[in-house]
PDB file of C-alpha atoms and ligand atoms in Angstrom:
ATOM      1  CA  UNK A   1       0.033  -0.016  -0.042  1.00 74.00           C
ATOM      2  CA  UNK A   2       1.489   3.346  -1.069  1.00 77.00           C
ATOM      3  CA  UNK A   3       0.771   6.911  -0.109  1.00 77.00           C
ATOM      4  CA  UNK A   4       1.771   9.465  -2.749  1.00 80.00           C
ATOM      5  CA  UNK A   5       2.839  13.059  -2.657  1.00 79.00           C
ATOM      6  CA  UNK A   6       3.279  14.999  -5.869  1.00 78.00           C
ATOM      7  CA  UNK A   7       5.698  17.912  -5.868  1.00 76.00           C
ATOM      8  CA  UNK A   8       5.869  20.436  -8.726  1.00 73.00           C
ATOM      9  CA  UNK A   9       9.107  22.250  -9.013  1.00 70.00           C
ATOM     10  CA  UNK A  10       9.203  25.750 -10.445  1.00 68.00           C
ATOM     11  CA  UNK A  11       9.605  26.304 -14.123  1.00 66.00           C
ATOM     12  CA  UNK A  12      13.322  25.942 -14.896  1.00 65.00           C
ATOM     13  CA  UNK A  13      14.712  26.387 -18.349  1.00 67.00           C
ATOM     14  CA  UNK A  14      11.172  26.308 -19.845  1.00 70.00           C
ATOM     15  CA  UNK A  15      10.520  22.869 -18.367  1.00 72.00           C
ATOM     16  CA  UNK A  16       8.256  21.691 -15.530  1.00 72.00           C
ATOM     17  CA  UNK A  17       9.487  18.922 -13.320  1.00 79.00           C
ATOM     18  CA  UNK A  18       7.117  16.678 -11.378  1.00 83.00           C
ATOM     19  CA  UNK A  19       8.434  14.688  -8.444  1.00 83.00           C
ATOM     20  CA  UNK A  20       6.326  11.851  -7.169  1.00 85.00           C
ATOM     21  CA  UNK A  21       7.146  10.548  -3.712  1.00 85.00           C
ATOM     22  CA  UNK A  22       5.912   7.080  -2.822  1.00 85.00           C
ATOM     23  CA  UNK A  23       5.799   6.107   0.814  1.00 83.00           C
ATOM     24  CA  UNK A  24       5.282   2.358   1.633  1.00 81.00           C
ATOM     25  CA  UNK A  25       2.719   2.393   4.439  1.00 80.00           C
ATOM     26  CA  UNK A  26       1.739  -1.320   4.169  1.00 82.00           C
ATOM     27  CA  UNK A  27       2.767  -2.132   7.748  1.00 81.00           C
ATOM     28  CA  UNK A  28       1.058   0.864   9.229  1.00 82.00           C
ATOM     29  CA  UNK A  29      -2.220   0.161   7.302  1.00 82.00           C
ATOM     30  CA  UNK A  30      -2.123  -3.558   8.311  1.00 79.00           C
ATOM     31  CA  UNK A  31      -1.542  -2.749  11.956  1.00 81.00           C
ATOM     32  CA  UNK A  32      -4.408  -0.221  11.940  1.00 83.00           C
ATOM     33  CA  UNK A  33      -6.649  -2.834  10.354  1.00 83.00           C
ATOM     34  CA  UNK A  34      -5.676  -5.429  12.924  1.00 80.00           C
ATOM     35  CA  UNK A  35      -6.422  -2.997  15.795  1.00 82.00           C
ATOM     36  CA  UNK A  36      -9.770  -2.058  14.178  1.00 85.00           C
ATOM     37  CA  UNK A  37     -10.756  -5.770  13.809  1.00 86.00           C
ATOM     38  CA  UNK A  38      -9.816  -6.388  17.390  1.00 87.00           C
ATOM     39  CA  UNK A  39     -12.015  -3.553  18.627  1.00 88.00           C
ATOM     40  CA  UNK A  40     -14.886  -4.840  16.492  1.00 89.00           C
ATOM     41  CA  UNK A  41     -14.443  -8.423  17.632  1.00 90.00           C
ATOM     42  CA  UNK A  42     -14.004  -7.490  21.252  1.00 92.00           C
ATOM     43  CA  UNK A  43     -17.129  -5.305  21.274  1.00 93.00           C
ATOM     44  CA  UNK A  44     -19.023  -8.198  19.677  1.00 91.00           C
ATOM     45  CA  UNK A  45     -17.680 -10.690  22.212  1.00 92.00           C
ATOM     46  CA  UNK A  46     -18.540  -8.400  25.145  1.00 94.00           C
ATOM     47  CA  UNK A  47     -21.996  -7.661  23.836  1.00 94.00           C
ATOM     48  CA  UNK A  48     -23.072 -11.276  23.774  1.00 91.00           C
ATOM     49  CA  UNK A  49     -22.955 -11.843  27.547  1.00 93.00           C
ATOM     50  CA  UNK A  50     -24.194  -8.328  28.327  1.00 96.00           C
ATOM     51  CA  UNK A  51     -27.282  -8.862  26.143  1.00 95.00           C
ATOM     52  CA  UNK A  52     -27.918 -12.154  27.804  1.00 95.00           C
ATOM     53  CA  UNK A  53     -27.634 -10.728  31.280  1.00 96.00           C
ATOM     54  CA  UNK A  54     -29.938  -7.839  30.413  1.00 97.00           C
ATOM     55  CA  UNK A  55     -32.444 -10.193  28.791  1.00 96.00           C
ATOM     56  CA  UNK A  56     -32.626 -12.656  31.780  1.00 96.00           C
ATOM     57  CA  UNK A  57     -32.838  -9.770  34.254  1.00 97.00           C
ATOM     58  CA  UNK A  58     -35.704  -8.170  32.229  1.00 96.00           C
ATOM     59  CA  UNK A  59     -37.591 -11.441  32.196  1.00 96.00           C
ATOM     60  CA  UNK A  60     -37.198 -11.846  35.942  1.00 96.00           C
ATOM     61  CA  UNK A  61     -38.360  -8.261  36.511  1.00 96.00           C
ATOM     62  CA  UNK A  62     -41.319  -8.915  34.205  1.00 96.00           C
ATOM     63  CA  UNK A  63     -42.653 -11.463  36.682  1.00 94.00           C
ATOM     64  CA  UNK A  64     -40.584 -14.612  36.235  1.00 93.00           C
ATOM     65  CA  UNK A  65     -38.924 -14.024  39.591  1.00 94.00           C
ATOM     66  CA  UNK A  66     -42.091 -15.196  41.362  1.00 96.00           C
ATOM     67  CA  UNK A  67     -41.353 -18.786  40.361  1.00 95.00           C
ATOM     68  CA  UNK A  68     -38.551 -19.887  42.639  1.00 95.00           C
ATOM     69  CA  UNK A  69     -37.154 -22.554  40.170  1.00 96.00           C
ATOM     70  CA  UNK A  70     -36.996 -19.986  37.303  1.00 95.00           C
ATOM     71  CA  UNK A  71     -35.480 -17.382  39.570  1.00 96.00           C
ATOM     72  CA  UNK A  72     -32.768 -19.877  40.617  1.00 96.00           C
ATOM     73  CA  UNK A  73     -32.031 -21.005  37.034  1.00 96.00           C
ATOM     74  CA  UNK A  74     -31.885 -17.542  35.635  1.00 96.00           C
ATOM     75  CA  UNK A  75     -29.678 -16.218  38.479  1.00 97.00           C
ATOM     76  CA  UNK A  76     -27.255 -19.071  37.704  1.00 96.00           C
ATOM     77  CA  UNK A  77     -27.165 -18.039  34.006  1.00 95.00           C
ATOM     78  CA  UNK A  78     -26.602 -14.399  34.964  1.00 96.00           C
ATOM     79  CA  UNK A  79     -23.778 -15.441  37.242  1.00 96.00           C
ATOM     80  CA  UNK A  80     -22.021 -17.569  34.593  1.00 93.00           C
ATOM     81  CA  UNK A  81     -22.442 -14.824  31.927  1.00 94.00           C
ATOM     82  CA  UNK A  82     -20.971 -12.279  34.391  1.00 95.00           C
ATOM     83  CA  UNK A  83     -17.995 -14.672  34.997  1.00 93.00           C
ATOM     84  CA  UNK A  84     -17.526 -14.805  31.214  1.00 92.00           C
ATOM     85  CA  UNK A  85     -17.457 -11.029  31.093  1.00 94.00           C
ATOM     86  CA  UNK A  86     -14.867 -10.818  33.872  1.00 94.00           C
ATOM     87  CA  UNK A  87     -12.619 -13.346  32.056  1.00 93.00           C
ATOM     88  CA  UNK A  88     -13.022 -11.440  28.699  1.00 93.00           C
ATOM     89  CA  UNK A  89     -12.157  -8.090  30.181  1.00 94.00           C
ATOM     90  CA  UNK A  90      -9.192  -9.647  32.113  1.00 94.00           C
ATOM     91  CA  UNK A  91      -7.847 -11.209  28.911  1.00 94.00           C
ATOM     92  CA  UNK A  92      -8.308  -7.977  26.881  1.00 93.00           C
ATOM     93  CA  UNK A  93      -6.451  -6.053  29.558  1.00 92.00           C
ATOM     94  CA  UNK A  94      -3.716  -8.764  29.605  1.00 93.00           C
ATOM     95  CA  UNK A  95      -3.277  -8.394  25.839  1.00 89.00           C
ATOM     96  CA  UNK A  96      -2.623  -4.710  26.087  1.00 85.00           C
ATOM     97  CA  UNK A  97      -0.275  -5.166  29.134  1.00 87.00           C
ATOM     98  CA  UNK A  98       1.778  -7.742  27.264  1.00 88.00           C
ATOM     99  CA  UNK A  99       2.112  -5.369  24.311  1.00 81.00           C
ATOM    100  CA  UNK A 100       2.898  -2.238  26.251  1.00 82.00           C
ATOM    101  CA  UNK A 101       4.488  -3.592  29.416  1.00 82.00           C
ATOM    102  CA  UNK A 102       8.091  -3.550  30.679  1.00 85.00           C
ATOM    103  CA  UNK A 103      10.354  -5.913  28.696  1.00 84.00           C
ATOM    104  CA  UNK A 104      13.218  -6.006  31.247  1.00 91.00           C
ATOM    105  CA  UNK A 105      14.799  -9.451  31.620  1.00 93.00           C
ATOM    106  CA  UNK A 106      15.527 -11.285  34.870  1.00 94.00           C
ATOM    107  CA  UNK A 107      17.347 -14.610  35.415  1.00 95.00           C
ATOM    108  CA  UNK A 108      14.991 -17.214  36.865  1.00 96.00           C
ATOM    109  CA  UNK A 109      15.005 -20.931  37.602  1.00 97.00           C
ATOM    110  CA  UNK A 110      12.734 -22.410  34.918  1.00 97.00           C
ATOM    111  CA  UNK A 111      11.886 -25.634  36.800  1.00 97.00           C
ATOM    112  CA  UNK A 112      10.814 -23.819  39.964  1.00 97.00           C
ATOM    113  CA  UNK A 113       8.762 -21.269  37.910  1.00 97.00           C
ATOM    114  CA  UNK A 114       6.815 -24.017  36.127  1.00 97.00           C
ATOM    115  CA  UNK A 115       6.447 -26.010  39.360  1.00 96.00           C
ATOM    116  CA  UNK A 116       4.847 -23.030  41.054  1.00 95.00           C
ATOM    117  CA  UNK A 117       2.305 -22.646  38.297  1.00 94.00           C
ATOM    118  CA  UNK A 118       1.474 -26.310  38.358  1.00 95.00           C
ATOM    119  CA  UNK A 119       0.842 -26.121  42.116  1.00 94.00           C
ATOM    120  CA  UNK A 120      -1.490 -23.091  41.551  1.00 93.00           C
ATOM    121  CA  UNK A 121      -3.538 -25.276  39.190  1.00 92.00           C
ATOM    122  CA  UNK A 122      -3.560 -28.323  41.385  1.00 90.00           C
ATOM    123  CA  UNK A 123      -7.398 -28.081  41.949  1.00 87.00           C
ATOM    124  CA  UNK A 124      -8.114 -28.376  38.238  1.00 85.00           C
ATOM    125  CA  UNK A 125      -5.498 -31.067  37.692  1.00 88.00           C
ATOM    126  CA  UNK A 126      -6.940 -33.277  40.501  1.00 86.00           C
ATOM    127  CA  UNK A 127     -10.461 -32.661  39.263  1.00 85.00           C
ATOM    128  CA  UNK A 128      -9.609 -34.309  35.967  1.00 90.00           C
ATOM    129  CA  UNK A 129      -7.366 -36.957  37.490  1.00 93.00           C
ATOM    130  CA  UNK A 130      -4.428 -35.882  35.306  1.00 95.00           C
ATOM    131  CA  UNK A 131      -0.836 -36.966  35.705  1.00 95.00           C
ATOM    132  CA  UNK A 132       1.735 -34.157  35.349  1.00 95.00           C
ATOM    133  CA  UNK A 133       5.396 -34.426  34.531  1.00 96.00           C
ATOM    134  CA  UNK A 134       7.733 -31.488  35.035  1.00 97.00           C
ATOM    135  CA  UNK A 135      10.758 -32.788  33.023  1.00 98.00           C
ATOM    136  CA  UNK A 136      12.701 -29.527  33.180  1.00 98.00           C
ATOM    137  CA  UNK A 137      16.211 -30.074  34.687  1.00 97.00           C
ATOM    138  CA  UNK A 138      16.198 -28.533  38.175  1.00 96.00           C
ATOM    139  CA  UNK A 139      19.274 -26.292  37.806  1.00 95.00           C
ATOM    140  CA  UNK A 140      18.294 -24.484  34.616  1.00 93.00           C
ATOM    141  CA  UNK A 141      18.264 -20.717  34.731  1.00 95.00           C
ATOM    142  CA  UNK A 142      17.372 -18.443  31.778  1.00 96.00           C
ATOM    143  CA  UNK A 143      16.981 -14.664  31.279  1.00 95.00           C
ATOM    144  CA  UNK A 144      13.277 -13.971  30.713  1.00 96.00           C
ATOM    145  CA  UNK A 145      10.687 -11.180  30.718  1.00 95.00           C
ATOM    146  CA  UNK A 146       8.811 -12.535  33.750  1.00 94.00           C
ATOM    147  CA  UNK A 147       5.331 -11.287  32.773  1.00 93.00           C
ATOM    148  CA  UNK A 148       5.713 -12.858  29.302  1.00 95.00           C
ATOM    149  CA  UNK A 149       6.870 -16.209  30.713  1.00 96.00           C
ATOM    150  CA  UNK A 150       3.996 -16.083  33.163  1.00 95.00           C
ATOM    151  CA  UNK A 151       1.350 -15.610  30.453  1.00 96.00           C
ATOM    152  CA  UNK A 152       2.923 -18.276  28.178  1.00 97.00           C
ATOM    153  CA  UNK A 153       3.181 -20.983  30.850  1.00 97.00           C
ATOM    154  CA  UNK A 154      -0.201 -20.124  32.480  1.00 96.00           C
ATOM    155  CA  UNK A 155      -2.138 -20.164  29.203  1.00 97.00           C
ATOM    156  CA  UNK A 156      -0.463 -23.250  27.834  1.00 98.00           C
ATOM    157  CA  UNK A 157      -0.842 -25.295  30.945  1.00 97.00           C
ATOM    158  CA  UNK A 158      -4.442 -24.143  31.360  1.00 95.00           C
ATOM    159  CA  UNK A 159      -5.205 -25.390  27.800  1.00 95.00           C
ATOM    160  CA  UNK A 160      -3.340 -28.638  28.413  1.00 96.00           C
ATOM    161  CA  UNK A 161      -5.696 -29.241  31.399  1.00 94.00           C
ATOM    162  CA  UNK A 162      -8.874 -27.802  29.870  1.00 93.00           C
ATOM    163  CA  UNK A 163      -8.663 -29.751  26.574  1.00 94.00           C
ATOM    164  CA  UNK A 164      -7.386 -32.993  28.172  1.00 94.00           C
ATOM    165  CA  UNK A 165      -9.299 -36.168  28.756  1.00 93.00           C
ATOM    166  CA  UNK A 166     -10.067 -37.440  32.237  1.00 94.00           C
ATOM    167  CA  UNK A 167      -7.066 -39.514  33.408  1.00 95.00           C
ATOM    168  CA  UNK A 168      -4.842 -37.953  30.763  1.00 96.00           C
ATOM    169  CA  UNK A 169      -1.195 -36.708  30.967  1.00 97.00           C
ATOM    170  CA  UNK A 170       0.585 -33.397  30.745  1.00 97.00           C
ATOM    171  CA  UNK A 171       4.342 -32.881  30.321  1.00 98.00           C
ATOM    172  CA  UNK A 172       6.496 -29.823  30.428  1.00 98.00           C
ATOM    173  CA  UNK A 173       9.872 -30.291  28.727  1.00 98.00           C
ATOM    174  CA  UNK A 174      12.942 -28.114  28.197  1.00 98.00           C
ATOM    175  CA  UNK A 175      15.487 -28.303  25.357  1.00 97.00           C
ATOM    176  CA  UNK A 176      18.716 -26.328  25.068  1.00 96.00           C
ATOM    177  CA  UNK A 177      19.941 -25.283  21.667  1.00 94.00           C
ATOM    178  CA  UNK A 178      23.252 -23.682  20.709  1.00 91.00           C
ATOM    179  CA  UNK A 179      21.745 -20.161  20.545  1.00 90.00           C
ATOM    180  CA  UNK A 180      18.567 -20.611  22.623  1.00 95.00           C
ATOM    181  CA  UNK A 181      16.184 -22.741  24.473  1.00 97.00           C
ATOM    182  CA  UNK A 182      12.761 -24.321  24.063  1.00 98.00           C
ATOM    183  CA  UNK A 183       9.811 -25.010  26.273  1.00 98.00           C
ATOM    184  CA  UNK A 184       7.390 -27.727  25.215  1.00 98.00           C
ATOM    185  CA  UNK A 185       3.927 -28.193  26.861  1.00 98.00           C
ATOM    186  CA  UNK A 186       2.264 -31.411  25.672  1.00 98.00           C
ATOM    187  CA  UNK A 187      -0.974 -33.077  26.552  1.00 98.00           C
ATOM    188  CA  UNK A 188      -2.902 -36.288  25.698  1.00 97.00           C
ATOM    189  CA  UNK A 189      -6.103 -34.353  25.098  1.00 95.00           C
ATOM    190  CA  UNK A 190      -8.710 -34.007  22.343  1.00 94.00           C
ATOM    191  CA  UNK A 191      -6.289 -32.509  19.787  1.00 95.00           C
ATOM    192  CA  UNK A 192      -6.572 -29.646  17.218  1.00 95.00           C
ATOM    193  CA  UNK A 193      -7.468 -30.428  13.555  1.00 95.00           C
ATOM    194  CA  UNK A 194      -4.292 -30.108  11.478  1.00 94.00           C
ATOM    195  CA  UNK A 195      -5.683 -27.324   9.323  1.00 95.00           C
ATOM    196  CA  UNK A 196      -6.331 -25.158  12.419  1.00 95.00           C
ATOM    197  CA  UNK A 197      -3.038 -25.354  14.340  1.00 97.00           C
ATOM    198  CA  UNK A 198      -2.061 -21.882  13.053  1.00 97.00           C
ATOM    199  CA  UNK A 199      -5.489 -20.269  13.221  1.00 96.00           C
ATOM    200  CA  UNK A 200      -5.894 -21.032  16.928  1.00 96.00           C
ATOM    201  CA  UNK A 201      -3.341 -18.180  17.558  1.00 97.00           C
ATOM    202  CA  UNK A 202      -5.805 -15.632  16.078  1.00 94.00           C
ATOM    203  CA  UNK A 203      -7.615 -13.455  18.497  1.00 93.00           C
ATOM    204  CA  UNK A 204     -11.051 -14.985  19.521  1.00 93.00           C
ATOM    205  CA  UNK A 205     -10.556 -18.050  17.262  1.00 93.00           C
ATOM    206  CA  UNK A 206     -11.894 -21.224  18.780  1.00 92.00           C
ATOM    207  CA  UNK A 207     -12.139 -24.744  17.480  1.00 91.00           C
ATOM    208  CA  UNK A 208     -15.503 -26.568  17.597  1.00 77.00           C
ATOM    209  CA  UNK A 209     -14.226 -28.618  20.566  1.00 70.00           C
ATOM    210  CA  UNK A 210     -13.987 -25.425  22.694  1.00 67.00           C
ATOM    211  CA  UNK A 211     -15.664 -25.890  26.034  1.00 69.00           C
ATOM    212  CA  UNK A 212     -17.629 -23.126  27.764  1.00 60.00           C
ATOM    213  CA  UNK A 213     -15.399 -20.798  29.775  1.00 68.00           C
ATOM    214  CA  UNK A 214     -12.592 -19.961  27.343  1.00 83.00           C
ATOM    215  CA  UNK A 215     -12.347 -16.609  25.543  1.00 91.00           C
ATOM    216  CA  UNK A 216     -10.307 -17.569  22.402  1.00 94.00           C
ATOM    217  CA  UNK A 217      -7.633 -15.092  23.583  1.00 95.00           C
ATOM    218  CA  UNK A 218      -5.301 -17.431  25.456  1.00 96.00           C
ATOM    219  CA  UNK A 219      -3.117 -18.466  22.556  1.00 97.00           C
ATOM    220  CA  UNK A 220      -3.252 -14.916  21.026  1.00 96.00           C
ATOM    221  CA  UNK A 221      -1.820 -13.705  24.361  1.00 96.00           C
ATOM    222  CA  UNK A 222       0.873 -16.474  24.189  1.00 98.00           C
ATOM    223  CA  UNK A 223       1.792 -15.326  20.633  1.00 97.00           C
ATOM    224  CA  UNK A 224       2.152 -11.692  21.717  1.00 94.00           C
ATOM    225  CA  UNK A 225       4.210 -12.641  24.764  1.00 96.00           C
ATOM    226  CA  UNK A 226       6.489 -14.913  22.726  1.00 97.00           C
ATOM    227  CA  UNK A 227       6.962 -12.117  20.194  1.00 94.00           C
ATOM    228  CA  UNK A 228       7.777  -9.683  22.982  1.00 93.00           C
ATOM    229  CA  UNK A 229      10.656 -11.993  24.094  1.00 94.00           C
ATOM    230  CA  UNK A 230      11.809 -12.368  20.504  1.00 93.00           C
ATOM    231  CA  UNK A 231      10.763 -16.015  20.112  1.00 96.00           C
ATOM    232  CA  UNK A 232       8.495 -18.215  18.043  1.00 97.00           C
ATOM    233  CA  UNK A 233       5.726 -20.632  18.792  1.00 98.00           C
ATOM    234  CA  UNK A 234       4.178 -23.569  16.884  1.00 98.00           C
ATOM    235  CA  UNK A 235       1.766 -26.440  17.490  1.00 98.00           C
ATOM    236  CA  UNK A 236       1.905 -30.121  16.559  1.00 98.00           C
ATOM    237  CA  UNK A 237      -1.362 -31.887  17.179  1.00 97.00           C
ATOM    238  CA  UNK A 238      -3.048 -35.173  16.516  1.00 94.00           C
ATOM    239  CA  UNK A 239      -6.712 -35.886  17.268  1.00 93.00           C
ATOM    240  CA  UNK A 240      -5.701 -39.271  18.745  1.00 92.00           C
ATOM    241  CA  UNK A 241      -2.611 -38.610  20.743  1.00 95.00           C
ATOM    242  CA  UNK A 242      -3.038 -34.921  21.699  1.00 97.00           C
ATOM    243  CA  UNK A 243      -1.204 -31.628  21.377  1.00 98.00           C
ATOM    244  CA  UNK A 244       2.306 -30.322  21.854  1.00 98.00           C
ATOM    245  CA  UNK A 245       3.096 -26.545  21.865  1.00 98.00           C
ATOM    246  CA  UNK A 246       6.760 -25.606  21.143  1.00 98.00           C
ATOM    247  CA  UNK A 247       7.995 -22.228  22.328  1.00 98.00           C
ATOM    248  CA  UNK A 248      11.456 -21.184  21.170  1.00 98.00           C
ATOM    249  CA  UNK A 249      13.490 -18.408  22.620  1.00 97.00           C
ATOM    250  CA  UNK A 250      16.835 -16.889  21.573  1.00 93.00           C
ATOM    251  CA  UNK A 251      19.272 -16.691  24.436  1.00 88.00           C
ATOM    252  CA  UNK A 252      20.429 -13.106  25.083  1.00 76.00           C
ATOM    253  CA  UNK A 253      23.816 -12.067  26.333  1.00 67.00           C
TER     254      UNK A 253
HETATM  255  P1  ADP B   1      -9.669 -20.623  24.699  1.00 85.00           P
HETATM  256  O1  ADP B   1      -9.888 -19.447  25.725  1.00 85.00           O
HETATM  257  O2  ADP B   1     -10.903 -20.852  23.937  1.00 85.00           O
HETATM  258  O3  ADP B   1      -9.056 -21.812  25.340  1.00 85.00           O
HETATM  259  P2  ADP B   1      -7.181 -20.278  23.236  1.00 85.00           P
HETATM  260  O4  ADP B   1      -6.780 -19.038  22.384  1.00 85.00           O
HETATM  261  O5  ADP B   1      -6.357 -20.584  24.436  1.00 85.00           O
HETATM  262  O6  ADP B   1      -8.714 -19.983  23.636  1.00 85.00           O
HETATM  263  O7  ADP B   1      -7.317 -21.492  22.284  1.00 85.00           O
HETATM  264  C1  ADP B   1      -7.978 -21.306  21.059  1.00 85.00           C
HETATM  265  C2  ADP B   1      -8.657 -22.704  20.719  1.00 85.00           C
HETATM  266  O8  ADP B   1      -7.742 -23.678  20.439  1.00 85.00           O
HETATM  267  C3  ADP B   1      -9.456 -23.294  21.900  1.00 85.00           C
HETATM  268  O9  ADP B   1     -10.794 -22.800  21.901  1.00 85.00           O
HETATM  269  C4  ADP B   1      -9.402 -24.763  21.601  1.00 85.00           C
HETATM  270  O10 ADP B   1     -10.415 -25.116  20.710  1.00 85.00           O
HETATM  271  C5  ADP B   1      -8.088 -24.891  20.908  1.00 85.00           C
HETATM  272  N1  ADP B   1      -6.962 -25.410  21.827  1.00 85.00           N
HETATM  273  C6  ADP B   1      -6.066 -24.683  22.466  1.00 85.00           C
HETATM  274  N2  ADP B   1      -5.164 -25.461  23.185  1.00 85.00           N
HETATM  275  C7  ADP B   1      -5.579 -26.742  22.936  1.00 85.00           C
HETATM  276  C8  ADP B   1      -5.109 -28.031  23.375  1.00 85.00           C
HETATM  277  N3  ADP B   1      -4.040 -28.146  24.193  1.00 85.00           N
HETATM  278  N4  ADP B   1      -5.753 -29.124  22.991  1.00 85.00           N
HETATM  279  C9  ADP B   1      -6.830 -28.993  22.121  1.00 85.00           C
HETATM  280  N5  ADP B   1      -7.342 -27.867  21.700  1.00 85.00           N
HETATM  281  C10 ADP B   1      -6.726 -26.720  22.111  1.00 85.00           C
END
């Protein structure tokens, strides 16, 4: 995409000169479009639970509240739609924090870091009777942007739990490369169809298998956080054996 400016130079030696300046604004136009799409999608996603809450509240006020069973059912729906709103606004705020936050690096022990997160999610892990393996060597330290690593590990482990099968497995692995390192979160869950392993990183994109409760922003946040740390992320998945997410970072001096 080009923007043009035409400059006429004064008449010199009985000739006119026209100078055309072309500016390549492709990146700026694309980034504006992505932002506009995001605002459109976010408004739509926020509107759905708000409309539902307003509708159920109106019906209750219109007289449905006098039936105790209806009252109880509708209040539960209003509560779960409100929870969805909280999750959505949290995720939207996280997106902008990852983008605009502090990118200072700090050396941390990767095993301990992942272990702490696994402990925080113990309730969900037990609920699904999952087996977890933290295969990261205990003495590994890397320089990371802590908020980025937090979002990456939290969202990937959450998905590995959420899209797993009862009694399934989750593993977190570490690989060192000559110029960097890799974190791999794998699960034995329901898998992602092969033609969608890239699309799942798009904001608000969800596969049919998506359970209630997610926002479709988790992997988009992961992608932003990985980019902020100068890394890359890809998914390998199989509907039979499950999903593995590979996050690669360059090691910085
Ligand atoms: P959500 O909040 O819906 O989980 P994400 O951006 O984290 O959003 O993921 C996008 C979609 O990718 C999910 O809705 C789900 O369908 C799919 N997905 C993500 N991680 C996994 C996984 N480990 N196994 C199977 N499907 C997954």
